[in-house]
Coordinates of C-alpha atoms in Angstrom, one line a residue:
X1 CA 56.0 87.2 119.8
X2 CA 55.6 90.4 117.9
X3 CA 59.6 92.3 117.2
X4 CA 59.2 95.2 115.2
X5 CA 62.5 94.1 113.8
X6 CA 60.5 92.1 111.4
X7 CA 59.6 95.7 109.5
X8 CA 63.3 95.6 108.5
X9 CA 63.1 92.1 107.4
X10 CA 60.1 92.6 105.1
X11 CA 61.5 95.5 103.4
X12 CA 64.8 93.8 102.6
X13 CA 62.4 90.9 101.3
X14 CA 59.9 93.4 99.2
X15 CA 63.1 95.2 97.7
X16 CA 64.5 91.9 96.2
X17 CA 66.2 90.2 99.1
X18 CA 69.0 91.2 97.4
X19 CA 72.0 90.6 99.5
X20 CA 72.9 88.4 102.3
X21 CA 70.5 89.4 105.3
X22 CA 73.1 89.2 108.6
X23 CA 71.4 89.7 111.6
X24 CA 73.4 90.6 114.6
X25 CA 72.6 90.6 118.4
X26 CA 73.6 89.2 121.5
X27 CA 72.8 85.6 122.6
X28 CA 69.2 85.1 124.1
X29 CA 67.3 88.4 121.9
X30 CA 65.6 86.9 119.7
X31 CA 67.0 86.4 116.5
X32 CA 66.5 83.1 115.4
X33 CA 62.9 83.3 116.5
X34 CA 61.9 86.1 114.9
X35 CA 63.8 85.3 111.4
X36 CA 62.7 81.6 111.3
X37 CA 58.9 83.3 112.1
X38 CA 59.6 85.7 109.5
X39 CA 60.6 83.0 106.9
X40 CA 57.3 80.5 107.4
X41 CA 55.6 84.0 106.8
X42 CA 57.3 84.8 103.2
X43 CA 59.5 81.5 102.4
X44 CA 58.0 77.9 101.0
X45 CA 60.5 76.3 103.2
X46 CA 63.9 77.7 105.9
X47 CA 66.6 75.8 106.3
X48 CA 68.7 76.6 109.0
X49 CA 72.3 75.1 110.5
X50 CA 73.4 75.9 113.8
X51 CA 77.2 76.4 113.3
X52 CA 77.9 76.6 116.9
X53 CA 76.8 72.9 117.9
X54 CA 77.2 71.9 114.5
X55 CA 81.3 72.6 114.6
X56 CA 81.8 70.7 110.7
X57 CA 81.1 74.3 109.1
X58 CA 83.3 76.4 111.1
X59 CA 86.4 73.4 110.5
X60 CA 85.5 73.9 106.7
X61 CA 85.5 77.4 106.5
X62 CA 88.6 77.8 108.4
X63 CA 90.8 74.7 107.1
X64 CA 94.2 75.3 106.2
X65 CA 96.1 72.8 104.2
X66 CA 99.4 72.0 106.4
X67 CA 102.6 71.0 103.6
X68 CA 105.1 69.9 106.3
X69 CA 103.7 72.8 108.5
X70 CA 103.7 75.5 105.6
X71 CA 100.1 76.4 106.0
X72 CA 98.6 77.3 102.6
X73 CA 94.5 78.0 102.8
X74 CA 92.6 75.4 101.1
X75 CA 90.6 77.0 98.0
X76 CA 87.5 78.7 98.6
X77 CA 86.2 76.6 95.7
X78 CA 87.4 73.5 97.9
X79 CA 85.4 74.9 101.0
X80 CA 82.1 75.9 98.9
X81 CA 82.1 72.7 97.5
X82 CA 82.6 71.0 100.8
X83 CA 80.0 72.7 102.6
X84 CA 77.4 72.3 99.7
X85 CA 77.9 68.7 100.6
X86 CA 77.8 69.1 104.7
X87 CA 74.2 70.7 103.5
X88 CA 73.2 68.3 101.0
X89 CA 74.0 65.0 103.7
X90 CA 72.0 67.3 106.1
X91 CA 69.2 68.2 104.5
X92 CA 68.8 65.8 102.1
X93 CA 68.8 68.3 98.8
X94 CA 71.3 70.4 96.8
X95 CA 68.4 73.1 95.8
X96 CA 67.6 75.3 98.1
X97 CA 66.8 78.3 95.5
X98 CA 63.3 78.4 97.1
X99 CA 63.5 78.9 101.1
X100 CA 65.9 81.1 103.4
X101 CA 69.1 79.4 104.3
X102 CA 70.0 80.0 107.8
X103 CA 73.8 80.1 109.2
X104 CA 73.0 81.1 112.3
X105 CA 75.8 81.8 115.4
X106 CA 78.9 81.9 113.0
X107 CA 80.3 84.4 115.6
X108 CA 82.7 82.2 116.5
X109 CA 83.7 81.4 112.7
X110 CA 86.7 83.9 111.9
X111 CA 86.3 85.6 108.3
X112 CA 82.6 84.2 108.0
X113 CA 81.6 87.3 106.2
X114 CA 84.8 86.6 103.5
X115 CA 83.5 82.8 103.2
X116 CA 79.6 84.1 102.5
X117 CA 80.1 86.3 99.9
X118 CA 82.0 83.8 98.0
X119 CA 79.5 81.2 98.5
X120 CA 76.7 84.0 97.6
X121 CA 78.4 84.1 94.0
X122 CA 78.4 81.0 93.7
X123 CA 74.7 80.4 94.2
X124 CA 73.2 84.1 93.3
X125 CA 69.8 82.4 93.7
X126 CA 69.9 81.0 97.0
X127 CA 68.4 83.6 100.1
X128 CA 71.2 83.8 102.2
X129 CA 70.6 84.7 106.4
X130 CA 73.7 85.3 108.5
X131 CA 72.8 85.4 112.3
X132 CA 75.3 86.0 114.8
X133 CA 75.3 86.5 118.7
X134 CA 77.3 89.7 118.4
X135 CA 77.2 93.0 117.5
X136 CA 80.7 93.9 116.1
X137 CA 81.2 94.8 113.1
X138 CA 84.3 93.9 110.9
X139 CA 86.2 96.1 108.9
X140 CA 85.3 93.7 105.6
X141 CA 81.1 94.2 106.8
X142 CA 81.4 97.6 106.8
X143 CA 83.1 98.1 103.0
X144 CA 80.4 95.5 102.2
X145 CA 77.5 97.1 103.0
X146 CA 76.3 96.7 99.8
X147 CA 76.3 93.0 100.3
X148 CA 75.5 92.6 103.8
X149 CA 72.1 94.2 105.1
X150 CA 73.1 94.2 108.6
X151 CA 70.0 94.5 111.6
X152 CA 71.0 94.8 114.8
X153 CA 68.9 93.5 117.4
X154 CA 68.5 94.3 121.5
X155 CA 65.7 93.0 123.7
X156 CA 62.2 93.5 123.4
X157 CA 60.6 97.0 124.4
X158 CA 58.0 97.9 126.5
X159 CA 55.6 98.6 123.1
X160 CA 56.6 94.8 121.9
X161 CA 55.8 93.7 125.6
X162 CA 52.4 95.2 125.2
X163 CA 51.7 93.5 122.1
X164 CA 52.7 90.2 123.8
X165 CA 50.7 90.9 126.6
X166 CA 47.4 91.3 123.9
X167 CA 47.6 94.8 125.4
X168 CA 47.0 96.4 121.6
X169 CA 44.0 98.6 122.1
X170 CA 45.5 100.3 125.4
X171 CA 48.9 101.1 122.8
X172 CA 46.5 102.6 120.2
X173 CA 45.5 105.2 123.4
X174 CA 48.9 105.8 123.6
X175 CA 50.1 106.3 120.2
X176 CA 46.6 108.0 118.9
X177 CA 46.5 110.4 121.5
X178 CA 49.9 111.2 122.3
X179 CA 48.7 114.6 123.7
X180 CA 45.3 113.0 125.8
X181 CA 45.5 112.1 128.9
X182 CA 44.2 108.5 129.9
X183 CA 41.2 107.7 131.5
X184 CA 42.5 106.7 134.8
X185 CA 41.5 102.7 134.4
X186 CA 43.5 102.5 131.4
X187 CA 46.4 104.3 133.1
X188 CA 46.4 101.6 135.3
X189 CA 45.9 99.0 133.5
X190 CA 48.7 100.5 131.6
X191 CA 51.4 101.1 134.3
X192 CA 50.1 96.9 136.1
X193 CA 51.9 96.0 132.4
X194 CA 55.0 98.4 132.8
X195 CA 55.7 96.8 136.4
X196 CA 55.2 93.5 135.1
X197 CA 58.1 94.6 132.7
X198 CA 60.0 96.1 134.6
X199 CA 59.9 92.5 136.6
X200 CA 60.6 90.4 133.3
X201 CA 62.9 92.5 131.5
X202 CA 63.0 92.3 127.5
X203 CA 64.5 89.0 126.9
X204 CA 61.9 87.1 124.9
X205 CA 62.4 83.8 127.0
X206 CA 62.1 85.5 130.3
X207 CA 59.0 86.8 128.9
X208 CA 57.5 83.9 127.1
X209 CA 58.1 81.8 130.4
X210 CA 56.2 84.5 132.3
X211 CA 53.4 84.9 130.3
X212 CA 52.7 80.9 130.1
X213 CA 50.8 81.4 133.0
X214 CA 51.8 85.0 134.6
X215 CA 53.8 83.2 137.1
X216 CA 56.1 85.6 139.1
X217 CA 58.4 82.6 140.2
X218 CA 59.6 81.8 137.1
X219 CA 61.1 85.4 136.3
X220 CA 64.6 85.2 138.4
X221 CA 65.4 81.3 137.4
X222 CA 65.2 82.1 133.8
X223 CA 67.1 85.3 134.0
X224 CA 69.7 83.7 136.3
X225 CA 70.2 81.2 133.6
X226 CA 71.0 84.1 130.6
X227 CA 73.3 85.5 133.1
X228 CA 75.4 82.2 133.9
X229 CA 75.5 81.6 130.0
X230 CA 76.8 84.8 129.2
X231 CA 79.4 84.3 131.7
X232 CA 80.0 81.4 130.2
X233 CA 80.0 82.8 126.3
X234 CA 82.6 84.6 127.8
X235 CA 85.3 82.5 128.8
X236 CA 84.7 80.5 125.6
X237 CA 84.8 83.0 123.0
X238 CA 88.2 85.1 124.7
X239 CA 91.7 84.0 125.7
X240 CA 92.0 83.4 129.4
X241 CA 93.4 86.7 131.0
X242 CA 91.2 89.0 128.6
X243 CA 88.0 86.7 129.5
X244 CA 89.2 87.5 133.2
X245 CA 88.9 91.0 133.0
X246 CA 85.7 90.6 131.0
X247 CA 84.3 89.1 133.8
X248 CA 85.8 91.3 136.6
X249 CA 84.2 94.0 134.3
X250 CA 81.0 92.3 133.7
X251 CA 80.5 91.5 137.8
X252 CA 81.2 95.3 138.5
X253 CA 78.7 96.6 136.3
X254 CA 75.6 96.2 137.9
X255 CA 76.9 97.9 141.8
X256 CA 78.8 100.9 139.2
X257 CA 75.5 101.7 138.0
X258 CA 74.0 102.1 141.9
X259 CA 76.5 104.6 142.6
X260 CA 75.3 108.4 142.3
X261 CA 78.2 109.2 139.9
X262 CA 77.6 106.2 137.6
X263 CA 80.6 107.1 135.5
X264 CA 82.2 103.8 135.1
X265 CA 85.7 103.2 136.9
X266 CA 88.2 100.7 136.7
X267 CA 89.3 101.3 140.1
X268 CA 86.3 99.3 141.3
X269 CA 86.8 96.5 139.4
X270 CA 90.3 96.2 140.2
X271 CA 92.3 98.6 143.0
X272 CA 95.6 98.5 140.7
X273 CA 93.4 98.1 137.2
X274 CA 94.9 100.5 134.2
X275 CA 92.6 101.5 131.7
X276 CA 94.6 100.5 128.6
X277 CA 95.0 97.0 130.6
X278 CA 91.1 96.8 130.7
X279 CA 90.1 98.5 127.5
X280 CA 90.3 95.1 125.2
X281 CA 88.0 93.4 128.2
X282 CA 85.4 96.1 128.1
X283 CA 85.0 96.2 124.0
X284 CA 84.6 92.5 124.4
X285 CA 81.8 93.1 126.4
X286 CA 80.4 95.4 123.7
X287 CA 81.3 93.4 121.1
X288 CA 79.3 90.4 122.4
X289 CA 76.2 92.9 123.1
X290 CA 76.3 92.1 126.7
X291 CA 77.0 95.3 127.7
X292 CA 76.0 98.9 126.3
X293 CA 78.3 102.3 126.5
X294 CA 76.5 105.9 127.4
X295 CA 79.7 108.1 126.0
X296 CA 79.6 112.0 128.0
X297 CA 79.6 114.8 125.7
X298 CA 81.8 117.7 126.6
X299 CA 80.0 120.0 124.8
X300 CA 76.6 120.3 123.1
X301 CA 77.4 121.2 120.0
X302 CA 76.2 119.4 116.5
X303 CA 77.1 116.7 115.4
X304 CA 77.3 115.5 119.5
X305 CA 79.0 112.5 118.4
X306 CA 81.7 115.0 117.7
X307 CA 82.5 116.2 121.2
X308 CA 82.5 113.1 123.1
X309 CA 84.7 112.2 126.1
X310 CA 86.7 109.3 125.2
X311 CA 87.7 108.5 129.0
X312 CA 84.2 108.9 130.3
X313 CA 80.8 106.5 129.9
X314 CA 78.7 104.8 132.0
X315 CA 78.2 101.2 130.9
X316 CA 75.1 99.2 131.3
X317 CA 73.8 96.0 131.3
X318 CA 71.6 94.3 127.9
X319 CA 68.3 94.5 130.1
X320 CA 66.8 95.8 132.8
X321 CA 65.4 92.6 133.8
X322 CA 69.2 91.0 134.2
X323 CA 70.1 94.2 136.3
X324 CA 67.3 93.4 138.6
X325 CA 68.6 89.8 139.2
X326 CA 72.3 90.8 139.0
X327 CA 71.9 93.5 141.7
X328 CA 69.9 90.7 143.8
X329 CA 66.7 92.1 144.1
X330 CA 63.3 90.9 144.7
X331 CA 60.3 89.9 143.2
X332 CA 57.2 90.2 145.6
X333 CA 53.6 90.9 145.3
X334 CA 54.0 94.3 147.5
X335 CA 56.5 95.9 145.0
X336 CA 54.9 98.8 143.3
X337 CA 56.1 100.6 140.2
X338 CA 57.5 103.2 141.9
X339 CA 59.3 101.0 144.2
X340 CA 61.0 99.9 140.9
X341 CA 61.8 103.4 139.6
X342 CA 63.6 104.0 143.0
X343 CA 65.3 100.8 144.1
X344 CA 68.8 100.6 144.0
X345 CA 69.6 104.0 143.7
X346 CA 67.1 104.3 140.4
X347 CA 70.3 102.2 138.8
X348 CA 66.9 99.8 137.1
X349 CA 65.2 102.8 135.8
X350 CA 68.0 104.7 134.3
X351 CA 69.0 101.0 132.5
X352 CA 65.3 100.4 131.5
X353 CA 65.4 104.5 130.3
X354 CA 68.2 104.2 128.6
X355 CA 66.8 101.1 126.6
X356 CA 64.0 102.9 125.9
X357 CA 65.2 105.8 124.5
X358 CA 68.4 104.4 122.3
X359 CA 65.8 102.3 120.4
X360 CA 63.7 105.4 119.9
X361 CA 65.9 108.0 119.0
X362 CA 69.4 106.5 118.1
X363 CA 72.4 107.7 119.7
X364 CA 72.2 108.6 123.6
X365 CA 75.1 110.6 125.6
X366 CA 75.1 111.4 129.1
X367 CA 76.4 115.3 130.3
X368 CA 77.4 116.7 133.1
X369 CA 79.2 120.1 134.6
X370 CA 82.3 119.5 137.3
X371 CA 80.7 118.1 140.1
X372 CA 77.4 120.2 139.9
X373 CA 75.1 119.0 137.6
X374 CA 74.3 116.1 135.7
X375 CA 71.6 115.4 132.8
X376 CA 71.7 111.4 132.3
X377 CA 70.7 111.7 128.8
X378 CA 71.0 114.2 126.1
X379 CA 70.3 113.4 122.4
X380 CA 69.9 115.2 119.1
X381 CA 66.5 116.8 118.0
X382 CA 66.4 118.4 114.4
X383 CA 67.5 121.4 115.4
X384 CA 68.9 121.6 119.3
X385 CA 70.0 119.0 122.3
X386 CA 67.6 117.7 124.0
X387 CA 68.3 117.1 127.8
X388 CA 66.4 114.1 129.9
X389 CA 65.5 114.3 133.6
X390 CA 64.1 112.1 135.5
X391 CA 61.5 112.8 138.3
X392 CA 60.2 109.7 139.8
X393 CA 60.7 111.1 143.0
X394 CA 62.1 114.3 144.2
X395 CA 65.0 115.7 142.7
X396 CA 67.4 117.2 145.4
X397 CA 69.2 118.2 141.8
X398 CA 66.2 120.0 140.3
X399 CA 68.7 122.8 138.9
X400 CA 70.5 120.2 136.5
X401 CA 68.1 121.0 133.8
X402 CA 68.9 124.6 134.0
X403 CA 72.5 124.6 134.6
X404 CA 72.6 122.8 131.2
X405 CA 70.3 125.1 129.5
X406 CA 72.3 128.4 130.8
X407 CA 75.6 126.3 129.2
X408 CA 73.5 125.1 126.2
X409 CA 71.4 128.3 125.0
X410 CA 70.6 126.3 122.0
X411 CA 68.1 123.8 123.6
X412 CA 64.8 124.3 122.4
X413 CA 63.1 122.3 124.7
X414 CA 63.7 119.3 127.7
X415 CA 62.3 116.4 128.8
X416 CA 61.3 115.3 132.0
X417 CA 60.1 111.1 132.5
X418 CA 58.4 110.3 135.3
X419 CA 55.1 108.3 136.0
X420 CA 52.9 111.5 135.0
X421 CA 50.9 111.8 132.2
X422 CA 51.7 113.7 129.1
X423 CA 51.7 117.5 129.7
X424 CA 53.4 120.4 128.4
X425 CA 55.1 123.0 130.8
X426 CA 56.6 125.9 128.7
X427 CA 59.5 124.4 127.4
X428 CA 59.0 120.9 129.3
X429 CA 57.6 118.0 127.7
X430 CA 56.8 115.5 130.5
X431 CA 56.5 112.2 129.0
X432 CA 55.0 109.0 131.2
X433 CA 57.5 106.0 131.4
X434 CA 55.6 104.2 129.2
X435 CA 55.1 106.4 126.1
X436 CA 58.6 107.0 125.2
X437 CA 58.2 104.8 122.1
X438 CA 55.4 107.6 121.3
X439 CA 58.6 110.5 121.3

């Protein structure tokens, strides 16, 4: 299946492939497919090693030599040399100048970064890909970026999930005539696919299972199955008590984001929970891509990154797909698309928004004004904030838009999502759910 990621991959590869490619992203997105696709495409040959059932590279890379329990490190010339061997008993060569070598999940492989760009100077003419199911970045990956090209990757969008679904000319009316309105058989055709996603979710092997033979039964058991293995991920990758609150964290989620004031609160995942007791739990979360923070802004005022709340955000789930099946809700044939907009609270939309929009424009905030108002998304345009509301049924909070442009007077413009088509209204753009990727 189509990833756009793969744009970012080909211009690493036209501009030298210089550096070690890492690609980052939680466990079930993608990744492996799409560089392993990307490498038959551009590479005579990939190899790749997966270092989480294949434990021999992590004991290497982390061995210590114990001199009557003084614990010296053994040299990284010992450990290159070593693994060159692991690789050479694997794969049967010791060249491997002309494919893409693959490390993939080394999350779990402490100072793997430090132990790559030795073994990159050691062999300078070997294509080195790092992938790893999380999306933290280390202190020694950020001072290296000019080693490490680091992509992040999330689950697919509703654009890659029309290009899955063959659905190619119907995105060409969307993209070519962002300001047309669709004839009304292609609108429909156009919002049968956005139910169907808003059914699957993103993650590629929900999807792929779907589409085999667009069987609706096979939607819940396959996302059922990422959720139990992230639980899972989880307790493996943490100590005990901080893989408890992850968890406690992780279970709350889902019923937080029903609530009308989605502001997440420890209080609700445990009555006698402290935040500084929890904080670790929650960045694990983050760290392992799981789950995503919306930060508030206090103020609107450039950069918006500046004026964040530190002790308020929402957090959300990976996919809106997962949601569905965490908050236990149903697939049937009767469900419409505005059924799915609505349902629980419009907790699945605002997720399946909030994907939509973070991928297209970058950073996302949420705003809101004592217990008055609330805009649940605000993000930077060139020159002005741009405030989000959502209309997929009636607002009762209508004035929200206003109340934030009478405390913001340098908003140019607002947008409002709903399942309209496109259409301008003075200063309100009113985008259709599925052409935010056109924004």
């Amino acid at each position: 299946m189509y990833r756009d990621v793969i744009n970012n991959l080909l211009a690493w590869y036209e501009e030298g492939h210089n550096g070690i490619l890492y690609i980052k992203g939680a466990y079930g997105v993608g990744k492996t497919w799409t560089v392993k696709d990307f490498a038959k495409a551009y590479y005579k040959d990939l190899k790749s090693v997966d270092c989480y059932k294949n434990t021999a590279f992590k004991a290497i890379i982390t061995r210590k030599l114990d001199k009557e329990n003084d614990e010296d490190d053994v040299s990284i010339e010992t450990k290159i040399s070593d693994v060159d061997f692991i690789l050479e008993q694997h794969f049967g060569t010791s060249d491997f100048s002309d494919c893409l070598l693959i490390f993939d999940e080394i999350q779990n492989i402490p100072d793997a970064a430090e132990f790559f760009l030795e073994y990159s100077k050691v062999h300078p003419n070997y294509n080195l890909c790092l992938i790893s199911s999380s999306m933290n970045v280390t202190e020694f990956e950020y001072t290296h970026m000019d080693i490490f090209n680091i992509i992040r990757m999330r689950p697919m969008t509703f654009e890659e999930f029309m290009i899955a679904n063959k659905a190619n000319d119907l995105l060409a009316l969307i993209e070519n005539d962002k300001n047309k309105k669709l004839k009304k058989d292609d609108e429909e055709k156009v919002k049968s696919l956005l139910r169907d996603y808003m059914l699957t979710g993103g993650m590629p092997g929900v999807v792929k299972a779907f589409l085999k033979n667009r069987d609706y039964s096979v939607i819940k058991p396959e996302q059922q199955k990422l959720l139990d293995e992230y639980e899972n991920r989880i307790r493996k990758a943490f100590s005990f008590a901080l893989s408890q609150r992850a968890i406690r964290i992780w279970s709350s989620m889902p019923t937080q984001l029903t609530h009308d004031n989605k502001k997440f609160m420890y209080r609700f995942v445990d009555e006698n929970a402290r935040a500084r007791e929890y904080y670790n739990a929650t960045q694990c979360l983050l760290d392992l891509g799981v789950a995503r923070k919306l930060p508030r802004v206090k103020e609107c005022i450039f950069p918006l990154e500046g004026h964040i709340d530190d002790k308020s955000f929402e957090l959300f789930m990976i996919d809106h797909g997962l949601l569905r099946t965490a908050l236990k809700l149903e697939i049937n044939d009767d469900i419409t698309l505005l059924d799915i907009f609505t349902e629980a609270n419009g907790a699945v939309a605002e997720q399946y928004l909030f994907q939509e929009l973070s991928h297209k424009v970058g950073f996302v905030y949420y705003w809101i004004s004592g217990a008055t108002a609330r805009v649940p998304f605000v993000y930077e345009s060139e020159d002005s904030p741009v405030p989000v509301d959502i209309r997929f049924k009636t607002n009762k909070k209508a004035q929200n838009i206003k109340s934030f442009r009478e405390k913001n007077e340098n908003t140019e413009f607002s947008l409002k999502i709903s399942l309209e088509q496109v259409s301008l209204d003075g200063k309100v753009l009113n985008v259709p759910a599925y052409g935010i990727h056109c924004l």
